Tab-separated table of C-alpha atoms in Angstrom:
chain	number	residue	atom	x	y	z
A	11	MET	CA	8.391	-1.459	57.942
A	12	GLU	CA	9.485	-3.612	60.903
A	13	LYS	CA	7.526	-6.780	61.648
A	14	LEU	CA	6.306	-5.537	65.035
A	15	THR	CA	5.037	-2.311	63.481
A	16	ILE	CA	3.236	-4.283	60.773
A	17	TYR	CA	1.746	-6.595	63.409
A	18	ASN	CA	0.435	-3.655	65.448
A	19	GLU	CA	-0.947	-1.884	62.364
A	20	ILE	CA	-2.794	-5.006	61.237
A	21	HIS	CA	-4.549	-5.391	64.578
A	22	ARG	CA	-5.324	-1.669	64.785
A	23	LEU	CA	-6.905	-1.612	61.319
A	24	ARG	CA	-8.848	-4.781	62.115
A	25	ARG	CA	-10.314	-3.117	65.192
A	26	GLU	CA	-11.384	-0.218	62.965
A	27	GLY	CA	-13.293	-2.608	60.717
A	28	PHE	CA	-10.987	-2.908	57.707
A	29	SER	CA	-11.090	-6.153	55.711
A	30	ASN	CA	-8.007	-8.285	55.170
A	31	SER	CA	-7.778	-7.164	51.538
A	32	ALA	CA	-8.065	-3.487	52.482
A	33	ILE	CA	-5.349	-3.844	55.127
A	34	ALA	CA	-3.062	-5.568	52.611
A	35	ARG	CA	-3.501	-2.702	50.169
A	36	LYS	CA	-2.933	-0.022	52.805
A	37	LEU	CA	0.216	-1.651	54.209
A	38	LYS	CA	1.404	-2.946	50.794
A	39	ILE	CA	1.797	-6.510	52.012
A	40	SER	CA	0.169	-9.772	50.976
A	41	ARG	CA	-3.327	-10.709	52.143
A	42	ASN	CA	-2.007	-14.054	53.443
A	43	ARG	CA	0.446	-12.210	55.668
A	44	VAL	CA	-2.389	-10.118	57.090
A	45	ILE	CA	-4.312	-13.311	57.898
A	46	ASP	CA	-1.279	-15.034	59.474
A	47	TYR	CA	-0.353	-12.057	61.664
A	48	GLY	CA	-3.996	-11.448	62.540
A	49	LYS	CA	-4.297	-14.922	64.067
A	50	MET	CA	-1.328	-14.420	66.435
A	51	THR	CA	-1.550	-13.165	69.996
A	52	PRO	CA	1.225	-10.729	71.101
A	53	ASP	CA	3.074	-13.575	72.895
A	54	GLU	CA	2.814	-15.865	69.855
A	55	PHE	CA	4.118	-13.126	67.588
A	56	HIS	CA	7.038	-12.445	69.960
A	57	LEU	CA	8.081	-16.122	69.823
A	58	PHE	CA	7.623	-16.123	66.053
A	59	ALA	CA	9.887	-13.075	65.623
A	60	ILE	CA	12.614	-14.644	67.806
A	61	SER	CA	12.470	-17.889	65.829
A	62	LEU	CA	13.009	-15.976	62.588
A	63	GLN	CA	16.226	-14.458	63.936
A	64	SER	CA	17.703	-17.716	65.205
A	65	ARG	CA	16.903	-20.261	62.522
A	66	GLY	CA	18.317	-20.806	59.086
A	67	LYS	CA	15.988	-20.823	56.099
A	68	LYS	CA	15.599	-23.403	53.355
A	69	LEU	CA	15.730	-20.723	50.701
A	70	ASP	CA	18.915	-19.018	51.919
A	71	PRO	CA	20.980	-20.738	49.150
A	72	PHE	CA	18.729	-19.046	46.588
A	73	ARG	CA	18.557	-15.640	48.281
A	74	GLU	CA	20.537	-13.785	45.599
A	75	GLU	CA	18.491	-15.210	42.729
A	76	ILE	CA	15.158	-14.382	44.399
A	77	LEU	CA	16.374	-10.927	45.424
A	78	GLY	CA	17.462	-10.260	41.838
A	79	TRP	CA	14.020	-11.241	40.570
A	80	LEU	CA	12.288	-8.934	43.053
A	81	LYS	CA	14.539	-5.974	42.248
A	82	GLU	CA	13.982	-6.433	38.517
A	83	HIS	CA	10.244	-7.128	38.852
A	84	PRO	CA	8.814	-5.439	42.002
A	85	ASP	CA	5.328	-6.703	41.093
A	86	LEU	CA	6.425	-10.349	41.281
A	87	SER	CA	4.070	-12.377	43.469
A	88	GLY	CA	5.035	-15.125	45.889
A	89	ALA	CA	3.170	-17.586	43.643
A	90	GLN	CA	5.299	-16.570	40.667
A	91	VAL	CA	8.518	-16.871	42.683
A	92	PHE	CA	7.420	-20.360	43.731
A	93	ASP	CA	6.777	-21.259	40.067
A	94	TRP	CA	10.104	-19.769	38.903
A	95	LEU	CA	12.031	-21.690	41.566
A	96	GLU	CA	10.637	-24.912	40.123
A	97	GLU	CA	11.118	-23.886	36.499
A	98	LYS	CA	14.488	-22.095	36.562
A	99	LEU	CA	16.270	-23.635	39.575
A	100	GLU	CA	14.405	-26.968	39.885
A	101	VAL	CA	13.662	-26.348	43.580
A	102	ARG	CA	10.919	-28.739	44.733
A	103	SER	CA	11.645	-29.159	48.434
A	104	VAL	CA	9.719	-26.120	49.738
A	105	THR	CA	6.073	-25.205	50.093
A	106	GLU	CA	4.437	-22.134	48.601
A	107	GLY	CA	3.905	-20.749	52.119
A	108	THR	CA	7.624	-20.979	52.832
A	109	VAL	CA	8.386	-19.116	49.618
A	110	ARG	CA	5.792	-16.449	50.373
A	111	ASN	CA	7.208	-15.804	53.844
A	112	PHE	CA	10.759	-15.648	52.497
A	113	VAL	CA	9.699	-13.158	49.808
A	114	ASN	CA	7.949	-11.000	52.421
A	115	GLU	CA	11.113	-10.897	54.528
A	116	LEU	CA	13.244	-9.918	51.542
A	117	ARG	CA	10.824	-7.145	50.611
A	118	GLU	CA	10.961	-5.804	54.165
A	119	ALA	CA	14.739	-6.079	54.520
A	120	TYR	CA	15.528	-4.469	51.165
A	121	HIS	CA	12.565	-2.055	51.056
A	122	ILE	CA	10.959	-3.510	47.920
A	123	PRO	CA	7.224	-2.749	48.250
A	124	LYS	CA	4.747	-4.986	46.481
A	125	VAL	CA	3.091	-3.390	43.453
A	126	PHE	CA	-0.620	-4.192	43.478
A	127	SER	CA	-3.003	-4.410	40.546
A	128	GLU	CA	-6.754	-4.354	40.924
A	129	ARG	CA	-8.478	-7.613	40.114
A	130	GLU	CA	-12.192	-8.400	39.752
A	131	TYR	CA	-13.539	-11.630	41.186
A	132	SER	CA	-16.720	-13.352	40.192
A	133	THR	CA	-18.576	-16.455	41.314
A	134	VAL	CA	-18.840	-19.320	38.861
A	135	PRO	CA	-21.603	-21.860	39.535
A	136	GLN	CA	-20.465	-25.451	39.967
A	137	LEU	CA	-21.577	-27.326	36.867
A	138	PRO	CA	-21.935	-31.083	36.265
A	139	MET	CA	-18.916	-32.974	34.951
A	140	GLY	CA	-18.535	-32.776	31.183
A	141	GLN	CA	-21.248	-30.145	30.844
A	142	GLN	CA	-19.289	-27.055	29.851
A	143	ILE	CA	-16.024	-25.703	28.490
A	144	GLN	CA	-15.485	-21.975	28.883
A	145	VAL	CA	-13.329	-20.091	26.379
A	146	ASP	CA	-11.604	-16.752	26.724
A	147	PHE	CA	-9.224	-14.720	24.551
A	148	GLY	CA	-6.341	-12.523	25.626
A	149	GLN	CA	-3.386	-10.563	24.366
A	150	LYS	CA	-0.303	-9.102	26.019
A	151	ARG	CA	2.728	-7.057	24.959
A	152	ILE	CA	5.799	-9.077	25.868
A	153	PRO	CA	9.439	-7.884	26.032
A	154	THR	CA	11.587	-9.789	23.551
A	155	THR	CA	15.177	-10.983	23.686
A	156	GLY	CA	15.857	-8.471	20.905
A	157	GLY	CA	15.070	-5.516	23.179
A	158	THR	CA	11.653	-4.693	21.702
A	159	TYR	CA	8.050	-5.492	22.651
A	160	LYS	CA	5.792	-7.882	20.730
A	161	PRO	CA	2.019	-8.381	21.035
A	162	LEU	CA	1.101	-12.030	21.575
A	163	TYR	CA	-2.424	-13.441	21.335
A	164	PHE	CA	-3.789	-16.469	23.167
A	165	ILE	CA	-6.918	-18.493	23.717
A	166	GLY	CA	-7.704	-20.250	26.980
A	167	PHE	CA	-10.024	-23.238	27.449
A	168	VAL	CA	-11.177	-24.410	30.879
A	169	LEU	CA	-13.375	-27.329	31.898
A	170	ALA	CA	-15.918	-25.547	34.086
A	171	HIS	CA	-16.233	-28.333	36.669
A	172	SER	CA	-12.601	-29.335	37.261
A	173	ARG	CA	-10.970	-25.993	36.216
A	174	TYR	CA	-8.555	-28.008	34.048
A	175	LYS	CA	-7.036	-25.630	31.484
A	176	TYR	CA	-5.515	-25.523	28.014
A	177	VAL	CA	-3.811	-22.448	26.524
A	178	GLU	CA	-2.485	-21.808	23.022
A	179	TRP	CA	-0.587	-18.755	21.721
A	180	LEU	CA	-0.117	-16.995	18.383
A	181	ASP	CA	2.166	-14.148	17.329
A	182	ARG	CA	-0.595	-12.483	15.285
A	183	PRO	CA	-4.399	-12.019	15.515
A	184	PHE	CA	-6.539	-15.146	15.150
A	185	ARG	CA	-8.217	-16.378	11.986
A	186	SER	CA	-11.202	-18.682	11.694
A	187	THR	CA	-8.990	-21.627	10.758
A	188	ASP	CA	-6.764	-20.937	13.787
A	189	LEU	CA	-9.798	-20.939	16.063
A	190	ILE	CA	-11.027	-24.251	14.653
A	191	GLN	CA	-7.622	-25.905	14.900
A	192	MET	CA	-7.170	-24.676	18.486
A	193	HIS	CA	-10.528	-26.159	19.452
A	194	GLU	CA	-9.367	-29.473	17.990
A	195	ASN	CA	-6.091	-29.189	19.932
A	196	ALA	CA	-7.990	-28.460	23.153
A	197	PHE	CA	-10.330	-31.431	22.664
A	198	ARG	CA	-7.297	-33.641	22.061
A	199	TYR	CA	-5.624	-32.262	25.209
A	200	PHE	CA	-8.790	-32.816	27.289
A	201	GLY	CA	-9.469	-36.237	25.772
A	202	GLY	CA	-12.966	-35.230	24.659
A	203	MET	CA	-15.352	-32.266	24.503
A	204	SER	CA	-18.174	-30.899	26.596
A	205	ILE	CA	-21.857	-30.658	25.722
A	206	GLU	CA	-21.691	-26.879	25.466
A	207	ILE	CA	-19.046	-24.181	25.057
A	208	VAL	CA	-19.398	-20.686	26.524
A	209	TYR	CA	-17.692	-17.603	25.117
A	210	ASP	CA	-17.531	-14.287	26.948
A	211	GLN	CA	-19.116	-11.922	24.436
A	212	ASP	CA	-17.716	-8.754	26.049
A	213	ARG	CA	-14.151	-10.008	25.835
A	214	LEU	CA	-14.643	-11.462	22.350
A	215	LEU	CA	-15.504	-8.026	21.030
A	216	ALA	CA	-12.899	-6.110	23.024
A	217	VAL	CA	-9.773	-8.183	23.395
A	218	SER	CA	-8.615	-8.225	19.773
A	219	GLU	CA	-9.422	-6.924	16.339
A	220	ASN	CA	-11.462	-9.849	15.150
A	221	ALA	CA	-12.194	-12.422	17.853
A	222	GLY	CA	-15.898	-11.631	18.035
A	223	ASP	CA	-16.319	-11.963	14.291
A	224	LEU	CA	-14.536	-15.328	14.215
A	225	ILE	CA	-17.292	-17.023	16.209
A	226	MET	CA	-19.844	-15.846	13.621
A	227	THR	CA	-18.041	-16.922	10.446
A	228	ALA	CA	-19.421	-19.560	8.111
A	229	GLU	CA	-16.302	-21.689	8.667
A	230	PHE	CA	-16.739	-21.791	12.430
A	231	THR	CA	-20.504	-22.334	12.182
A	232	LYS	CA	-19.870	-25.314	9.888
A	233	TYR	CA	-17.339	-26.660	12.368
A	234	GLN	CA	-19.684	-26.218	15.332
A	235	GLN	CA	-22.468	-28.046	13.508
A	236	ALA	CA	-20.099	-30.872	12.563
A	237	ARG	CA	-18.861	-31.326	16.135
A	238	ARG	CA	-22.376	-30.792	17.535
A	239	PHE	CA	-21.628	-28.728	20.618
A	240	LYS	CA	-23.898	-25.962	21.835
A	241	VAL	CA	-22.588	-22.379	21.759
A	242	TYR	CA	-23.457	-19.721	24.323
A	243	LEU	CA	-22.340	-16.093	24.157
A	244	CYS	CA	-22.694	-14.652	27.639
A	245	ARG	CA	-22.314	-11.114	28.907
A	246	LYS	CA	-21.105	-9.815	32.238
A	247	SER	CA	-24.672	-9.277	33.475
A	248	ASP	CA	-26.080	-12.561	32.121
A	249	PRO	CA	-27.744	-14.258	35.140
A	250	GLU	CA	-28.077	-17.667	33.446
A	251	THR	CA	-24.586	-18.403	32.134
A	252	GLY	CA	-22.606	-16.328	34.601
A	253	LYS	CA	-19.186	-14.775	34.079
A	254	ILE	CA	-16.488	-16.870	32.459
A	255	GLU	CA	-13.765	-17.774	34.934
A	256	GLN	CA	-10.867	-15.385	34.571
A	257	VAL	CA	-8.307	-17.759	33.145
A	258	VAL	CA	-6.937	-14.946	30.992
A	259	LYS	CA	-5.836	-12.907	34.023
A	260	TYR	CA	-4.274	-15.997	35.552
A	261	VAL	CA	-2.274	-16.690	32.377
A	262	LYS	CA	-1.183	-13.061	32.096
A	263	ASN	CA	-0.238	-12.575	35.743
A	264	ASN	CA	1.246	-15.950	36.602
A	265	PHE	CA	2.740	-17.238	33.363
A	266	ALA	CA	3.354	-14.351	30.944
A	267	LYS	CA	4.178	-11.578	33.387
A	268	ASN	CA	7.888	-10.637	33.436
A	269	ARG	CA	8.827	-13.298	30.859
A	270	MET	CA	10.998	-12.682	27.812
A	271	TYR	CA	9.856	-13.803	24.347
A	272	ASP	CA	12.257	-15.284	21.799
A	273	ASN	CA	10.161	-17.441	19.471
A	274	LEU	CA	6.680	-18.922	19.431
A	275	ILE	CA	7.710	-22.563	19.658
A	276	ASP	CA	9.689	-22.098	22.881
A	277	TRP	CA	7.008	-19.783	24.314
A	278	GLN	CA	4.227	-22.348	23.720
A	279	ASP	CA	6.395	-25.126	25.120
A	280	SER	CA	7.028	-23.095	28.283
A	281	CYS	CA	3.306	-22.467	28.631
A	282	MET	CA	2.500	-26.180	28.364
A	283	ARG	CA	5.068	-26.980	31.043
A	284	TRP	CA	3.594	-24.181	33.197
A	285	LEU	CA	0.131	-25.736	32.832
A	286	LYS	CA	1.464	-29.091	34.020
A	287	ARG	CA	3.533	-27.596	36.841
A	288	THR	CA	1.268	-24.787	38.053
A	289	GLY	CA	-1.868	-23.968	36.052
A	290	ASN	CA	-3.450	-27.411	36.432
A	291	TYR	CA	-1.553	-28.603	39.502
A	292	LYS	CA	-1.896	-25.882	42.136
A	293	VAL	CA	-4.935	-26.052	44.410
A	294	HIS	CA	-7.734	-23.895	42.997
A	295	HIS	CA	-8.703	-21.046	45.336
A	296	ASN	CA	-12.456	-21.731	44.962
A	297	THR	CA	-12.711	-25.523	44.771
A	298	LYS	CA	-9.778	-26.123	47.171
A	299	LYS	CA	-8.781	-29.043	44.921
A	300	ARG	CA	-6.106	-29.609	42.304
A	301	PRO	CA	-7.643	-29.296	38.801
A	302	ILE	CA	-5.639	-32.287	37.531
A	303	GLU	CA	-7.120	-34.545	40.220
A	304	VAL	CA	-10.717	-33.464	39.554
A	305	TYR	CA	-10.083	-33.698	35.801
A	306	ALA	CA	-9.229	-37.398	36.174
A	307	LEU	CA	-12.872	-37.902	37.172
A	308	GLU	CA	-14.401	-35.384	34.756
A	309	LYS	CA	-12.591	-36.864	31.753
A	310	GLN	CA	-14.849	-39.906	31.933
A	311	HIS	CA	-17.885	-37.656	31.343
A	312	LEU	CA	-16.580	-35.859	28.228
A	313	GLN	CA	-18.092	-36.505	24.786
A	314	GLU	CA	-15.992	-38.565	22.386
A	315	VAL	CA	-14.473	-36.597	19.497
A	316	SER	CA	-14.590	-38.936	16.522
A	317	GLY	CA	-12.319	-38.656	13.501
A	318	ILE	CA	-10.157	-35.744	12.433
A	319	TYR	CA	-11.798	-32.509	11.313
A	320	ILE	CA	-10.069	-31.375	8.125
A	321	VAL	CA	-9.592	-27.609	7.928
A	322	GLU	CA	-8.565	-26.270	4.557
A	323	ASP	CA	-5.525	-24.013	4.435
A	324	ILE	CA	-4.720	-24.525	8.104
A	325	PHE	CA	-1.969	-22.110	9.044
A	326	VAL	CA	0.790	-23.531	11.223
A	327	SER	CA	1.810	-20.744	13.611
A	328	SER	CA	5.344	-22.018	14.035
A	329	ILE	CA	6.317	-21.009	10.467
A	330	THR	CA	5.914	-17.258	10.901
A	331	ARG	CA	8.854	-14.957	11.332
A	332	ASN	CA	9.103	-11.209	11.809
A	333	ILE	CA	10.620	-9.093	9.047
A	334	HIS	CA	13.176	-6.842	10.744
A	335	LYS	CA	14.084	-3.256	9.861
A	336	ASP	CA	17.207	-4.379	8.020
A	337	ASN	CA	15.010	-6.573	5.768
A	338	VAL	CA	16.007	-9.952	7.180
A	339	ILE	CA	14.148	-12.753	8.947
A	340	ARG	CA	15.598	-15.016	11.638
A	341	PHE	CA	15.401	-18.782	11.261
A	342	ASP	CA	17.214	-21.468	13.294
A	343	GLY	CA	19.881	-19.106	14.597
A	344	ASN	CA	20.685	-17.449	11.263
A	345	ARG	CA	19.467	-14.395	9.370
A	346	TYR	CA	18.137	-14.552	5.804
A	347	SER	CA	17.576	-11.558	3.560
A	348	VAL	CA	14.402	-10.409	1.817
A	349	PRO	CA	14.243	-7.745	-0.906
A	350	LEU	CA	15.060	-4.194	0.137
A	351	GLY	CA	11.841	-2.354	0.977
A	352	THR	CA	9.936	-5.428	2.182
A	353	TYR	CA	9.889	-4.090	5.751
A	354	ARG	CA	7.173	-1.438	6.125
A	355	LYS	CA	6.935	0.837	9.126
A	356	GLY	CA	3.671	0.359	11.039
A	357	ALA	CA	2.729	-2.813	9.111
A	358	PRO	CA	2.506	-6.333	10.629
A	359	ASN	CA	5.790	-7.314	8.851
A	360	ILE	CA	5.182	-11.050	9.145
A	361	ALA	CA	6.691	-13.540	6.688
A	362	TYR	CA	5.583	-17.119	6.035
A	363	VAL	CA	8.492	-19.540	6.103
A	364	GLU	CA	8.712	-23.057	4.683
A	365	ALA	CA	11.812	-25.252	4.763
A	366	ASP	CA	12.801	-28.511	3.144
A	367	LYS	CA	16.083	-30.384	3.531
A	368	ALA	CA	18.081	-27.908	1.468
A	369	TYR	CA	16.227	-24.625	0.995
A	370	LEU	CA	14.276	-21.998	2.919
A	371	TYR	CA	11.298	-20.365	1.175
A	372	ILE	CA	9.926	-16.996	2.323
A	373	ARG	CA	6.510	-15.611	1.345
A	374	LEU	CA	4.466	-12.555	2.300
A	375	GLN	CA	1.216	-14.531	2.054
A	376	GLN	CA	0.687	-18.114	3.157
A	377	ASN	CA	0.046	-19.391	-0.365
A	378	GLY	CA	1.592	-16.453	-2.190
A	379	GLN	CA	4.570	-16.239	-4.508
A	380	VAL	CA	8.021	-17.021	-3.139
A	381	LEU	CA	9.596	-13.723	-2.116
A	382	ALA	CA	13.020	-15.205	-1.338
A	383	LYS	CA	14.712	-18.590	-1.598
A	384	HIS	CA	17.907	-19.383	0.321
A	385	LYS	CA	20.056	-22.430	0.834
A	386	ILE	CA	19.793	-23.346	4.527
A	387	ALA	CA	22.980	-22.516	6.447
A	388	GLU	CA	24.702	-25.275	8.380
A	389	GLY	CA	26.099	-23.150	11.216
A	390	ASN	CA	24.703	-20.457	13.531
A	391	GLY	CA	25.023	-16.685	13.600
A	392	GLU	CA	25.414	-16.373	9.822
A	393	VAL	CA	23.820	-13.813	7.513
A	394	ILE	CA	22.627	-15.369	4.247
A	395	SER	CA	22.007	-12.622	1.732
A	396	GLU	CA	21.008	-12.600	-1.920
A	397	PRO	CA	22.877	-9.774	-3.751
A	398	SER	CA	19.776	-8.791	-5.706
A	399	HIS	CA	17.959	-8.135	-2.420
A	400	ARG	CA	20.241	-5.216	-1.713
A	401	LYS	CA	19.322	-3.556	-5.008
A	402	ARG	CA	16.062	-1.780	-5.585
A	403	SER	CA	14.956	-4.250	-8.238
A	404	HIS	CA	11.522	-4.102	-6.646
A	405	THR	CA	10.280	-0.586	-6.165
A	406	LYS	CA	7.953	0.268	-3.336
A	407	ARG	CA	5.133	0.524	-5.860
A	408	ASP	CA	5.875	-2.952	-7.241
A	409	LEU	CA	5.794	-4.426	-3.741
A	410	PHE	CA	2.398	-2.858	-3.009
A	411	ILE	CA	1.019	-4.178	-6.298
A	412	GLN	CA	2.303	-7.675	-5.487
A	413	GLN	CA	0.827	-7.541	-1.998
A	414	VAL	CA	-2.606	-6.454	-3.269
A	415	GLU	CA	-2.609	-9.202	-5.913
A	416	GLU	CA	-1.817	-11.810	-3.264
A	417	MET	CA	-4.519	-10.509	-0.900
A	418	LEU	CA	-7.300	-10.906	-3.496
A	419	ASP	CA	-8.559	-14.355	-4.503
A	420	ASP	CA	-9.879	-13.339	-7.930
A	421	GLN	CA	-6.731	-12.504	-9.899
A	422	GLU	CA	-8.706	-11.172	-12.884
A	423	SER	CA	-10.490	-8.666	-10.654
A	424	ALA	CA	-7.214	-7.790	-8.928
A	425	LYS	CA	-5.487	-6.999	-12.245
A	426	TRP	CA	-8.475	-4.954	-13.406
A	427	LEU	CA	-8.529	-2.919	-10.201
A	428	ILE	CA	-4.769	-2.286	-10.199
A	429	GLY	CA	-4.907	-1.303	-13.888
A	430	VAL	CA	-7.722	1.196	-13.300
A	431	LEU	CA	-5.984	2.751	-10.302
A	432	THR	CA	-2.639	2.922	-12.148
A	433	GLU	CA	-4.234	4.754	-15.054
A	434	ARG	CA	-6.294	7.152	-12.913
A	435	TYR	CA	-3.720	7.848	-10.155
A	436	PRO	CA	-0.204	7.404	-11.610
A	437	CYS	CA	1.333	9.751	-9.018
A	438	HIS	CA	-0.713	8.542	-6.050
A	439	LEU	CA	-0.970	4.823	-6.766
A	440	ILE	CA	0.669	3.746	-3.491
A	441	ASP	CA	-1.889	5.749	-1.480
A	442	GLN	CA	-4.702	4.126	-3.453
A	443	LEU	CA	-3.251	0.644	-2.914
A	444	LYS	CA	-3.005	1.283	0.835
A	445	VAL	CA	-6.743	2.024	0.843
A	446	VAL	CA	-7.373	-1.232	-1.070
A	447	GLN	CA	-5.352	-3.180	1.503
A	448	SER	CA	-7.354	-1.680	4.363
A	449	VAL	CA	-10.625	-2.585	2.594
A	450	VAL	CA	-9.514	-6.196	2.103
A	451	LEU	CA	-8.595	-6.493	5.776
A	452	LYS	CA	-11.738	-4.756	7.074
A	453	TYR	CA	-14.381	-6.139	4.673
A	454	PRO	CA	-12.990	-9.508	3.459
A	455	ALA	CA	-16.460	-10.946	2.837
A	456	PHE	CA	-17.533	-8.077	0.563
A	457	VAL	CA	-14.413	-6.903	-1.267
A	458	GLU	CA	-14.840	-9.139	-4.341
A	459	GLU	CA	-18.464	-8.094	-4.761
A	460	ALA	CA	-17.464	-4.457	-4.254
A	461	ILE	CA	-14.944	-4.718	-7.109
A	462	GLY	CA	-17.709	-6.147	-9.290
A	463	GLU	CA	-19.885	-3.152	-8.456
A	464	MET	CA	-17.018	-0.807	-9.328
A	465	LYS	CA	-16.809	-2.451	-12.751
A	466	ARG	CA	-20.556	-2.179	-13.273
A	467	LEU	CA	-20.690	1.445	-12.201
A	468	ARG	CA	-17.444	2.355	-14.000
A	469	LEU	CA	-15.842	3.767	-10.877
A	470	THR	CA	-12.094	4.297	-10.617
A	471	SER	CA	-11.117	5.137	-7.020
A	472	ALA	CA	-10.087	2.995	-4.054
A	473	ASN	CA	-12.313	5.256	-1.956
A	474	ASP	CA	-15.246	4.106	-4.105
A	475	LEU	CA	-14.259	0.496	-3.321
A	476	ARG	CA	-14.211	1.285	0.396
A	477	ASP	CA	-17.631	2.986	0.316
A	478	ILE	CA	-19.281	0.192	-1.657
A	479	ALA	CA	-17.813	-2.488	0.641
A	480	LEU	CA	-19.128	-0.588	3.664
A	481	SER	CA	-22.545	-0.265	2.009
A	482	LEU	CA	-22.637	-3.976	1.261
A	483	GLU	CA	-21.816	-4.779	4.873
A	484	ILE	CA	-24.614	-2.483	6.092
A	485	GLN	CA	-27.057	-4.063	3.646
A	486	SER	CA	-26.005	-7.545	4.779
A	487	GLN	CA	-26.728	-6.613	8.371
A	488	LYS	CA	-30.155	-5.276	7.387
A	489	GLU	CA	-30.996	-8.419	5.435
A	490	LYS	CA	-30.373	-10.526	8.517
A	491	LYS	CA	-33.165	-8.593	10.219
A	492	ASP	CA	-35.424	-8.092	7.246
A	493	THR	CA	-35.399	-10.968	4.717
A	494	GLY	CA	-36.520	-9.081	1.622
A	495	SER	CA	-36.365	-10.376	-1.930
A	496	LEU	CA	-33.030	-10.663	-3.713
A	497	ASN	CA	-34.169	-8.063	-6.242
A	498	GLU	CA	-34.202	-5.478	-3.445
A	499	LYS	CA	-30.580	-6.225	-2.541
A	500	TYR	CA	-29.175	-2.763	-3.226
A	501	LYS	CA	-32.282	-0.688	-2.590
A	502	ASP	CA	-31.394	0.773	0.799
A	503	LEU	CA	-27.606	0.905	0.691
A	504	VAL	CA	-26.200	3.776	2.720
A	505	ALA	CA	-22.771	5.160	1.823
A	506	PRO	CA	-20.628	7.432	3.979
A	507	GLU	CA	-21.254	11.150	3.646
A	508	ARG	CA	-19.421	12.635	0.647
A	509	LYS	CA	-19.584	15.895	-1.286
A	510	GLU	CA	-20.913	14.087	-4.354
A	511	ASP	CA	-22.653	10.910	-3.255
A	512	ILE	CA	-23.413	9.030	-6.441
A	513	TYR	CA	-24.297	5.740	-4.763
A	514	SER	CA	-27.770	6.542	-3.471
A	515	SER	CA	-29.047	6.974	-7.019
A	516	VAL	CA	-26.817	4.583	-8.949
A	517	LEU	CA	-27.201	1.574	-6.661
A	518	GLN	CA	-30.991	1.924	-6.844
A	519	GLY	CA	-30.895	1.245	-10.560
A	520	GLY	CA	-30.046	4.621	-12.033
A	521	GLY	CA	-26.541	3.774	-13.256
A	522	SER	CA	-25.424	2.427	-16.602
A	523	ARG	CA	-24.468	-1.218	-16.947
């Protein structure tokens, strides 16, 4: 659409009562362009159009690069182009307005319409310095350098007064220890902590498999009491705490959008540089100030974080690697084999990697048995393979047994359960072990007790384990509301509907011991 036509359409739609945002959506141009054109008289616009034809542009030397970005990513915003120019081409001599205008002209000349996505805005009350940190979780599927897509998970912290941000990523869902360590990292980054921390309850429960539960765990509660900050879980309609500022959308749309993922270390490093360059440096659209400048004042009001909080079994995210279909993992530019059959379709397929000066150790569980040990290669692009890994020395059944043993803390109970299932279901053991794995992942707090109940009741099916674990979870939830005596612990357990439900009678005291 020619500039004059756009100019006339903007003024016509304004006369009809359309807002700037509505006009931008209808004409598929930026809202800032609508505002700029709307301020011009016809004579001013005529002079502006002539000046565009006669003058050279600062960004002409980078025309091909910017045009390539727009053709590959039609939804690229002017703000992202501005950030990429700094990051990829080290261009620092232009303003964001100059970049935005140049992008608009390229879109018009090469017929590349802007792709819009709906975004919700909410008002955040201005809070005193050092009063509050707001926390949000997010996840996004990212294209990888290997030609696939990978889900990445992140947590964002923002000082509510200055809007100063910290973001940390993982290549798998969070655990309680991850959450604690990331809080410590954020406090270190901020140089202190706030009096209270707000979590968006709606997003906690929706954004990933377990984020909501992590806030309620005993580990996190112990940590919160040790650090002595107040916790608030707010909802979208909560009039007191308000809606958490949408840092997650900012991270997704400005940093992660249209990026390629190679490994977690480089990805996190790029994010930290983005925070310094853009996330905490650009003028905030509400406060009209740079977060880093306001943070310099707010930092003085933060609470001191004394000592180092020791978290047992802290998992370092940088030592995970994906297990690929050809049963190898990538490490420092080389590929190392794992036993044939380790890769499982539809499973997380994550390996835990530890290296010393000479050898690389690969495990399926963080503290599990060593699955593979290789001498570290000196060069790049090599495939380091153990001959025994190509043979089926480990059957699929053996691998499932090993995985279940490593997932359970009580090895005696694990061996008992596997023995019972092997004897009862020799032809369907793998299916039974899959059910056990799902129970461990879904009911980690109750699985050991559920195995104990299986022993007591002389039950022999993984489905029994699942039903008892579910019943224990339901009973635990009831006990939080109704603090009855411990002797009544199993009185009202409710199991899923089955053809022969033995639990309602047995768990009330009718079974043999």
